Short mmCIF file of C-alpha atoms and ligand atoms in Angstrom, two decimals:
data_model
loop_
_atom_site.label_atom_id
_atom_site.label_comp_id
_atom_site.label_asym_id
_atom_site.label_seq_id
_atom_site.Cartn_x
_atom_site.Cartn_y
_atom_site.Cartn_z
CA MET Q 1065 4.49 15.10 -15.88
CA SER Q 1066 1.75 15.78 -18.43
CA ASP Q 1067 -0.24 19.03 -18.34
CA LYS Q 1068 -3.25 16.92 -17.39
CA SER Q 1069 -2.05 16.15 -13.89
CA ILE Q 1070 -1.17 19.67 -12.75
CA LEU Q 1071 -3.99 20.82 -10.48
CA ARG Q 1072 -2.58 23.51 -8.22
CA HIS Q 1073 -4.28 25.47 -5.46
CA ASP Q 1074 -1.33 27.60 -4.40
CA TRP Q 1075 -1.06 30.14 -7.18
CA SER Q 1076 0.69 33.37 -6.17
CA LYS Q 1077 -0.29 36.73 -7.62
CA GLN Q 1078 3.21 37.04 -9.10
CA GLU Q 1079 2.85 33.76 -10.99
CA ILE Q 1080 -0.56 34.69 -12.39
CA SER Q 1081 0.66 38.16 -13.25
CA ALA Q 1082 3.60 36.62 -15.11
CA LEU Q 1083 1.16 34.57 -17.21
CA PHE Q 1084 -0.76 37.73 -18.15
CA ASP Q 1085 2.55 39.35 -19.14
CA LEU Q 1086 3.61 36.58 -21.55
CA PRO Q 1087 3.76 37.44 -25.24
CA PHE Q 1088 0.26 36.80 -26.63
CA ASN Q 1089 1.35 33.91 -28.84
CA ASP Q 1090 3.24 32.20 -26.01
CA LEU Q 1091 0.25 32.59 -23.68
CA LEU Q 1092 -2.19 31.16 -26.23
CA PHE Q 1093 0.14 28.31 -27.14
CA ARG Q 1094 0.47 27.35 -23.48
CA ALA Q 1095 -3.27 27.61 -22.84
CA GLN Q 1096 -4.13 25.60 -25.96
CA SER Q 1097 -1.57 22.90 -25.08
CA ILE Q 1098 -3.12 22.50 -21.62
CA HIS Q 1099 -6.57 22.58 -23.17
CA ARG Q 1100 -5.69 19.75 -25.57
CA ALA Q 1101 -4.22 17.65 -22.77
CA ASN Q 1102 -7.56 17.79 -20.97
CA PHE Q 1103 -10.33 18.25 -23.54
CA ASP Q 1104 -11.29 17.68 -27.13
CA PRO Q 1105 -10.30 21.09 -28.59
CA ASN Q 1106 -13.23 21.13 -31.02
CA GLN Q 1107 -15.98 20.42 -28.52
CA VAL Q 1108 -17.97 23.22 -26.93
CA GLN Q 1109 -20.66 22.47 -24.37
CA ILE Q 1110 -23.83 24.52 -24.63
CA SER Q 1111 -26.13 25.63 -21.85
CA THR Q 1112 -29.34 27.60 -22.15
CA LEU Q 1113 -30.37 30.22 -19.60
CA LEU Q 1114 -33.79 31.17 -18.34
CA SER Q 1115 -34.67 33.90 -15.89
CA ILE Q 1116 -37.27 32.26 -13.64
CA LYS Q 1117 -37.72 35.36 -11.49
CA THR Q 1118 -36.79 38.73 -12.92
CA GLY Q 1119 -36.02 42.07 -11.28
CA ALA Q 1120 -36.79 43.76 -7.95
CA CYS Q 1121 -33.68 42.26 -6.35
CA PRO Q 1122 -32.72 43.78 -2.99
CA GLU Q 1123 -28.97 43.53 -3.71
CA ASP Q 1124 -27.06 46.49 -5.11
CA CYS Q 1125 -24.73 44.83 -7.66
CA GLY Q 1126 -23.51 47.77 -9.75
CA TYR Q 1127 -23.57 45.85 -13.03
CA CYS Q 1128 -27.02 44.36 -12.75
CA SER Q 1129 -30.23 45.35 -14.50
CA GLN Q 1130 -32.23 43.46 -11.90
CA SER Q 1131 -31.25 45.37 -8.78
CA ALA Q 1132 -34.16 47.37 -7.32
CA LYS Q 1133 -31.54 49.99 -6.48
CA ASN Q 1134 -30.67 50.54 -10.17
CA ASP Q 1135 -32.75 52.36 -12.78
CA ALA Q 1136 -32.61 49.87 -15.63
CA GLU Q 1137 -35.85 49.42 -17.53
CA ILE Q 1138 -36.72 45.75 -17.34
CA GLU Q 1139 -39.95 43.85 -17.12
CA ARG Q 1140 -40.26 42.48 -13.63
CA GLU Q 1141 -41.72 39.04 -13.29
CA ARG Q 1142 -42.71 36.88 -10.38
CA LEU Q 1143 -41.50 33.30 -10.19
CA LEU Q 1144 -42.50 31.60 -13.44
CA PRO Q 1145 -45.03 28.78 -13.36
CA LEU Q 1146 -43.62 25.27 -13.65
CA GLU Q 1147 -45.34 24.64 -17.01
CA GLU Q 1148 -43.62 27.61 -18.62
CA VAL Q 1149 -40.22 26.45 -17.37
CA ILE Q 1150 -40.83 22.95 -18.78
CA GLU Q 1151 -41.86 24.46 -22.12
CA LYS Q 1152 -38.68 26.55 -22.34
CA ALA Q 1153 -36.47 23.65 -21.27
CA THR Q 1154 -38.06 21.38 -23.89
CA VAL Q 1155 -37.23 23.90 -26.62
CA ALA Q 1156 -33.67 24.29 -25.28
CA LYS Q 1157 -33.17 20.52 -25.45
CA GLU Q 1158 -34.56 20.36 -28.99
CA ASN Q 1159 -32.09 23.10 -29.93
CA GLY Q 1160 -29.18 21.02 -28.65
CA ALA Q 1161 -28.49 22.36 -25.15
CA SER Q 1162 -27.12 19.80 -22.71
CA ARG Q 1163 -27.73 21.93 -19.61
CA PHE Q 1164 -30.56 24.22 -18.58
CA CYS Q 1165 -29.67 27.04 -16.17
CA MET Q 1166 -32.36 28.83 -14.21
CA GLY Q 1167 -31.59 32.20 -12.61
CA ALA Q 1168 -33.55 34.10 -9.99
CA ALA Q 1169 -33.08 37.71 -8.88
CA TRP Q 1170 -32.97 36.93 -5.19
CA ARG Q 1171 -30.57 37.72 -2.37
CA ASN Q 1172 -31.39 34.18 -1.25
CA PRO Q 1173 -34.36 31.88 -1.78
CA THR Q 1174 -36.99 31.51 0.94
CA ASP Q 1175 -37.74 27.90 1.81
CA LYS Q 1176 -41.14 28.27 0.14
CA ASN Q 1177 -39.56 29.52 -3.09
CA LEU Q 1178 -36.99 26.76 -2.89
CA ASP Q 1179 -39.82 24.19 -2.89
CA LYS Q 1180 -40.95 25.59 -6.25
CA VAL Q 1181 -37.44 25.65 -7.69
CA ILE Q 1182 -36.97 22.05 -6.60
CA ASP Q 1183 -40.07 21.09 -8.60
CA MET Q 1184 -38.46 22.80 -11.61
CA VAL Q 1185 -35.16 20.97 -11.13
CA VAL Q 1186 -36.93 17.61 -10.95
CA ALA Q 1187 -39.03 18.35 -14.05
CA VAL Q 1188 -36.10 19.65 -16.15
CA LYS Q 1189 -33.96 16.67 -15.17
CA GLY Q 1190 -36.86 14.46 -16.21
CA LEU Q 1191 -36.46 15.85 -19.74
CA GLY Q 1192 -32.93 14.47 -19.83
CA LEU Q 1193 -31.16 17.78 -19.33
CA GLU Q 1194 -28.50 18.66 -16.78
CA THR Q 1195 -29.74 21.26 -14.34
CA CYS Q 1196 -28.13 24.39 -12.98
CA VAL Q 1197 -29.65 27.09 -10.80
CA THR Q 1198 -28.42 30.44 -9.52
CA LEU Q 1199 -30.54 31.75 -6.66
CA GLY Q 1200 -28.16 33.84 -4.55
CA MET Q 1201 -26.89 32.82 -1.13
CA LEU Q 1202 -27.76 29.38 0.22
CA THR Q 1203 -27.68 27.79 3.64
CA ASP Q 1204 -26.25 24.36 4.30
CA GLU Q 1205 -29.73 22.88 4.62
CA GLN Q 1206 -30.88 24.44 1.32
CA THR Q 1207 -27.92 23.02 -0.60
CA ARG Q 1208 -28.65 19.58 0.84
CA ARG Q 1209 -32.25 19.83 -0.36
CA LEU Q 1210 -31.12 20.84 -3.85
CA LYS Q 1211 -28.69 17.92 -3.96
CA LYS Q 1212 -31.44 15.53 -2.94
CA ALA Q 1213 -33.60 16.89 -5.76
CA GLY Q 1214 -30.83 15.93 -8.19
CA LEU Q 1215 -29.42 19.38 -9.00
CA ASP Q 1216 -26.24 19.06 -11.07
CA TYR Q 1217 -24.67 22.56 -10.87
CA TYR Q 1218 -25.02 25.67 -8.72
CA ASN Q 1219 -23.83 28.97 -10.22
CA HIS Q 1220 -22.54 31.54 -7.77
CA ASN Q 1221 -19.89 33.94 -9.02
CA LEU Q 1222 -17.15 35.67 -7.08
CA ASP Q 1223 -17.68 38.44 -9.64
CA THR Q 1224 -14.44 40.36 -9.03
CA SER Q 1225 -11.36 40.53 -6.82
CA PRO Q 1226 -11.75 40.85 -3.04
CA GLU Q 1227 -9.94 44.20 -3.36
CA TYR Q 1228 -12.38 45.71 -5.91
CA TYR Q 1229 -15.49 43.95 -4.61
CA GLY Q 1230 -16.65 46.78 -2.31
CA ASP Q 1231 -16.75 49.19 -5.27
CA ILE Q 1232 -19.28 46.94 -7.03
CA ILE Q 1233 -21.50 45.42 -4.31
CA THR Q 1234 -22.13 46.58 -0.74
CA THR Q 1235 -25.12 44.46 0.31
CA ARG Q 1236 -23.24 41.17 0.66
CA THR Q 1237 -19.59 40.44 1.27
CA PHE Q 1238 -16.98 38.49 -0.63
CA GLN Q 1239 -16.86 36.12 2.33
CA ASP Q 1240 -20.63 35.50 1.99
CA ARG Q 1241 -19.93 34.26 -1.53
CA LEU Q 1242 -17.12 31.98 -0.40
CA ASP Q 1243 -19.43 30.60 2.31
CA THR Q 1244 -22.16 29.77 -0.23
CA LEU Q 1245 -19.61 28.07 -2.46
CA LYS Q 1246 -18.47 25.99 0.52
CA HIS Q 1247 -22.04 24.86 1.19
CA VAL Q 1248 -22.43 23.88 -2.46
CA ARG Q 1249 -19.14 21.96 -2.47
CA ASP Q 1250 -19.93 20.24 0.81
CA ALA Q 1251 -23.29 19.08 -0.57
CA ASP Q 1252 -21.41 17.57 -3.52
CA ILE Q 1253 -23.14 19.73 -6.12
CA ASN Q 1254 -20.91 20.78 -9.02
CA VAL Q 1255 -19.71 24.35 -8.53
CA CYS Q 1256 -20.05 26.90 -11.32
CA SER Q 1257 -18.21 30.07 -10.32
CA GLY Q 1258 -16.45 32.81 -12.20
CA GLY Q 1259 -16.62 36.54 -12.61
CA ILE Q 1260 -17.15 39.59 -14.76
CA LEU Q 1261 -14.45 41.53 -16.60
CA GLY Q 1262 -14.77 45.06 -17.94
CA MET Q 1263 -16.16 46.62 -14.76
CA GLY Q 1264 -13.35 49.19 -14.55
CA GLU Q 1265 -11.13 46.78 -12.63
CA LYS Q 1266 -7.36 46.96 -12.83
CA GLN Q 1267 -5.16 44.21 -14.21
CA THR Q 1268 -4.24 43.35 -10.61
CA ASP Q 1269 -7.94 42.70 -9.92
CA ARG Q 1270 -8.14 40.22 -12.79
CA VAL Q 1271 -5.07 38.48 -11.38
CA SER Q 1272 -6.63 38.45 -7.92
CA LEU Q 1273 -10.04 37.14 -9.10
CA LEU Q 1274 -8.42 34.26 -10.98
CA GLN Q 1275 -6.18 33.56 -7.99
CA GLN Q 1276 -9.25 33.30 -5.74
CA LEU Q 1277 -10.95 30.89 -8.14
CA ALA Q 1278 -7.88 28.74 -8.75
CA ASN Q 1279 -7.00 28.56 -5.06
CA LEU Q 1280 -10.43 27.37 -3.91
CA PRO Q 1281 -10.15 23.97 -2.16
CA LYS Q 1282 -11.39 22.42 -5.43
CA HIS Q 1283 -11.38 24.20 -8.80
CA PRO Q 1284 -14.92 25.09 -9.86
CA ASP Q 1285 -16.21 22.46 -12.29
CA SER Q 1286 -17.34 25.29 -14.51
CA VAL Q 1287 -15.88 28.82 -14.68
CA PRO Q 1288 -18.03 31.43 -16.41
CA ILE Q 1289 -16.03 34.43 -17.59
CA ASN Q 1290 -18.50 37.21 -18.33
CA MET Q 1291 -17.72 40.40 -20.18
CA LEU Q 1292 -19.81 43.16 -18.61
CA VAL Q 1293 -23.00 43.76 -20.57
CA GLN Q 1294 -23.45 47.46 -20.03
CA VAL Q 1295 -27.08 48.19 -19.16
CA GLU Q 1296 -28.42 51.73 -19.16
CA GLY Q 1297 -29.54 52.80 -15.71
CA THR Q 1298 -26.90 50.74 -13.89
CA PRO Q 1299 -23.97 52.48 -12.16
CA LEU Q 1300 -21.49 50.65 -14.42
CA HIS Q 1301 -23.07 51.86 -17.64
CA GLY Q 1302 -20.43 53.89 -19.49
CA THR Q 1303 -17.47 52.13 -17.84
CA GLU Q 1304 -14.37 51.85 -20.01
CA GLU Q 1305 -14.62 48.54 -21.85
CA ILE Q 1306 -12.09 45.73 -21.61
CA GLY Q 1307 -10.38 45.28 -24.96
CA PRO Q 1308 -10.79 41.91 -26.72
CA LEU Q 1309 -7.11 41.01 -26.35
CA ASP Q 1310 -7.17 41.52 -22.58
CA PHE Q 1311 -10.35 39.47 -22.39
CA ILE Q 1312 -8.79 36.64 -24.40
CA ARG Q 1313 -5.69 36.75 -22.19
CA SER Q 1314 -7.92 36.35 -19.13
CA ILE Q 1315 -9.58 33.27 -20.64
CA ALA Q 1316 -6.13 31.80 -21.35
CA VAL Q 1317 -5.00 32.40 -17.77
CA ALA Q 1318 -8.20 30.79 -16.45
CA ARG Q 1319 -7.48 27.74 -18.65
CA ILE Q 1320 -3.86 27.47 -17.46
CA THR Q 1321 -4.64 27.89 -13.76
CA MET Q 1322 -7.73 25.61 -13.80
CA PRO Q 1323 -6.76 22.98 -16.41
CA GLU Q 1324 -9.66 20.58 -15.91
CA SER Q 1325 -12.45 23.13 -15.44
CA VAL Q 1326 -14.90 23.90 -18.21
CA VAL Q 1327 -14.36 27.60 -18.97
CA ARG Q 1328 -17.50 29.31 -20.20
CA LEU Q 1329 -17.33 32.23 -22.60
CA SER Q 1330 -20.33 33.69 -20.89
CA ALA Q 1331 -22.13 37.07 -21.09
CA GLY Q 1332 -20.92 39.63 -23.63
CA ARG Q 1333 -20.78 37.48 -26.77
CA ALA Q 1334 -23.38 39.65 -28.52
CA GLU Q 1335 -20.85 42.47 -28.43
CA MET Q 1336 -17.94 40.30 -29.64
CA SER Q 1337 -16.78 39.64 -33.18
CA ASP Q 1338 -16.57 36.07 -34.46
CA GLU Q 1339 -12.80 36.48 -34.47
CA THR Q 1340 -12.70 37.40 -30.79
CA GLN Q 1341 -14.83 34.40 -29.93
CA ALA Q 1342 -12.63 32.14 -32.06
CA LEU Q 1343 -9.59 33.33 -30.11
CA CYS Q 1344 -11.43 32.72 -26.83
CA PHE Q 1345 -11.98 29.10 -27.93
CA LEU Q 1346 -8.30 28.86 -28.90
CA ALA Q 1347 -7.42 30.23 -25.44
CA GLY Q 1348 -9.36 27.37 -23.85
CA ALA Q 1349 -13.00 28.41 -23.54
CA ASN Q 1350 -15.18 25.34 -24.10
CA SER Q 1351 -18.70 26.29 -23.15
CA ILE Q 1352 -21.19 28.99 -24.08
CA PHE Q 1353 -24.72 30.10 -23.36
CA TYR Q 1354 -26.83 29.29 -26.39
CA GLY Q 1355 -30.12 30.97 -27.22
CA ASP Q 1356 -30.93 34.58 -28.07
CA ARG Q 1357 -31.49 35.69 -24.48
CA LEU Q 1358 -29.31 35.61 -21.39
CA LEU Q 1359 -31.33 36.71 -18.34
CA THR Q 1360 -32.43 40.23 -19.29
CA THR Q 1361 -30.08 41.01 -22.18
CA ASP Q 1362 -29.45 39.70 -25.67
CA ASN Q 1363 -27.18 36.84 -26.68
CA PRO Q 1364 -26.30 35.97 -30.31
CA ASP Q 1365 -29.19 34.16 -32.03
CA GLU Q 1366 -28.97 30.41 -32.59
CA ASN Q 1367 -28.49 30.79 -36.31
CA HIS Q 1368 -25.45 32.97 -35.87
CA ASP Q 1369 -23.91 30.55 -33.39
CA GLN Q 1370 -24.56 27.57 -35.64
CA GLN Q 1371 -22.81 29.39 -38.49
CA LEU Q 1372 -19.91 30.29 -36.23
CA PHE Q 1373 -19.54 26.69 -35.02
CA LYS Q 1374 -19.64 25.52 -38.63
CA LYS Q 1375 -16.98 27.99 -39.72
CA LEU Q 1376 -14.75 26.91 -36.83
CA GLY Q 1377 -15.45 23.19 -37.12
CA ILE Q 1378 -16.74 23.15 -33.56
CA ASN Q 1379 -19.20 20.54 -32.34
CA ASN Q 1380 -21.39 20.70 -29.33
CA CYS Q 1381 -21.73 17.80 -26.95
CA GLU Q 1382 -25.27 17.03 -28.09
CA ASP Q 1383 -24.19 16.57 -31.70
CA ARG Q 1384 -25.26 12.94 -32.23
CA SER Q 1385 -22.38 12.04 -34.55
CA ARG Q 1386 -19.78 13.18 -32.00
CA GLN Q 1387 -21.49 12.31 -28.77
CA ALA Q 1388 -19.35 9.28 -28.07
CA THR Q 1389 -16.26 11.49 -27.94
CA CYS Q 1390 -17.72 14.15 -25.69
CA ALA Q 1391 -16.37 13.48 -22.26
CA TYR Q 1392 -17.89 16.41 -20.45
CA GLY Q 1393 -21.26 18.03 -20.25
N1 SAM J 2000 -29.17 36.74 -7.98
C1 SAM J 2000 -28.27 35.67 -8.06
C2 SAM J 2000 -26.85 36.06 -7.76
O1 SAM J 2000 -26.47 37.20 -7.98
O2 SAM J 2000 -26.11 35.21 -7.27
C3 SAM J 2000 -28.31 34.95 -9.39
C4 SAM J 2000 -28.47 35.70 -10.67
S1 SAM J 2000 -27.15 36.83 -11.11
C5 SAM J 2000 -27.85 37.70 -12.43
C6 SAM J 2000 -25.89 35.76 -11.78
C7 SAM J 2000 -24.61 36.39 -12.26
O3 SAM J 2000 -24.82 37.01 -13.52
C8 SAM J 2000 -23.95 37.48 -11.45
O4 SAM J 2000 -23.24 37.00 -10.37
C9 SAM J 2000 -23.04 38.13 -12.47
O5 SAM J 2000 -21.77 37.52 -12.43
C10 SAM J 2000 -23.73 37.87 -13.80
N2 SAM J 2000 -24.23 39.12 -14.38
C11 SAM J 2000 -25.32 39.83 -13.99
N3 SAM J 2000 -25.47 40.94 -14.71
C12 SAM J 2000 -24.45 40.96 -15.60
C13 SAM J 2000 -24.07 41.87 -16.63
N4 SAM J 2000 -24.73 43.00 -16.87
N5 SAM J 2000 -22.97 41.57 -17.37
C14 SAM J 2000 -22.27 40.44 -17.12
N6 SAM J 2000 -22.59 39.54 -16.15
C15 SAM J 2000 -23.66 39.80 -15.40
C1 DTB J 2001 -23.13 33.78 -15.35
O1 DTB J 2001 -21.96 33.77 -14.96
N1 DTB J 2001 -23.60 34.52 -16.35
C2 DTB J 2001 -25.01 34.34 -16.55
C3 DTB J 2001 -25.33 33.20 -15.55
N2 DTB J 2001 -24.10 33.04 -14.84
C4 DTB J 2001 -26.50 33.24 -14.69
C5 DTB J 2001 -25.80 35.58 -16.39
C6 DTB J 2001 -25.40 36.64 -17.37
C7 DTB J 2001 -26.34 37.79 -17.21
C8 DTB J 2001 -26.07 38.87 -18.21
C9 DTB J 2001 -26.95 40.03 -18.02
C10 DTB J 2001 -28.40 39.78 -18.19
O2 DTB J 2001 -28.84 39.16 -19.19
O3 DTB J 2001 -29.18 40.28 -17.35
FE1 SF4 J 2002 -29.62 40.57 -7.58
FE2 SF4 J 2002 -28.06 38.71 -8.63
FE3 SF4 J 2002 -28.50 41.02 -9.93
FE4 SF4 J 2002 -27.02 41.06 -7.75
S1 SF4 J 2002 -26.55 39.97 -9.67
S2 SF4 J 2002 -28.67 42.49 -8.23
S3 SF4 J 2002 -27.98 39.49 -6.53
S4 SF4 J 2002 -29.98 39.45 -9.49
#
């Protein structure tokens, strides 16, 4: 059987733990072999992020600058006007992004706010971009409305293991997250779900998070692996950082356990060396956020990323000369 056909949903903690314990070279070789069986190894998809509603969020996520319960200094903004979103999406497309992701600091959208987001989805799609939104928890009815509007992806992260979850967030449960993911899957919207590493979790929590993701009824189409961006004024500021090698190992294990999912090297790249990022791509990451801003924190600037791609011989899916070979978006 080729690596391509192995899509398992019954991973045990022991099996995932054993992957983490492999010698680094063996782990990367295995991850890269699986990666090559499923993707062009030199293609990286790029998405651009925009915060459409910033700050004053009622949730208490310990990592997040946007929680009203944290003391981070950020500029709060109400829901952006449609014209501004279209302007930003147009620039993102010109810069080569294939997907535009819009994030809102909500526990869940009200139906009135959802109407406005739906207008944004329709307009951004009209520019020829894939759309992704992350708005917090959704009901069944809300996911159906988003699907009808043509939404391509919904981002909703599990964030961490069920065991560590209560140390990070108390205002919504792990099960709430699984329920939202089910609504998204049932509405036939592509699921984007991953987590954050470097929040003081143990190795067993990383194993458990990846087990949860890999054992979902369907692997998420896209799996963002974020490295915690430490923001002053948040409870997790000052947490012991995850070392680059442990981060790279986690990417490799995500690639092996979810062979056909696009694994996004997500937040935290501004704090990573080029070499660490190169090893993340070797371990099977094949998507990034592109543009000098994530939601409220910095991302590497476009120039730096273009240089990095050039040095590594990486193409993005919008690169006209390679487009015919890019099978995923
Ligand atoms: N409010 C919505 C929610 O939480 O579902 C959507 C926006 S929220 C900012 C999206 C995701 O960004 C979070 O689930 C978390 O995984 C990630 N995130 C937020 N702050 C982060 C940080 N400081 N470092 C790394 N990832 C972060
Ligand atoms: C995801 O997994 N990471 C993105 C996106 N989904 C919405 C968010 C990263 C946020 C990093 C911190 C900030 O800029 O506020
Ligand atoms: Fe709110 Fe999302 Fe930040 Fe949590 S991660 S505080 S839900 S914006």
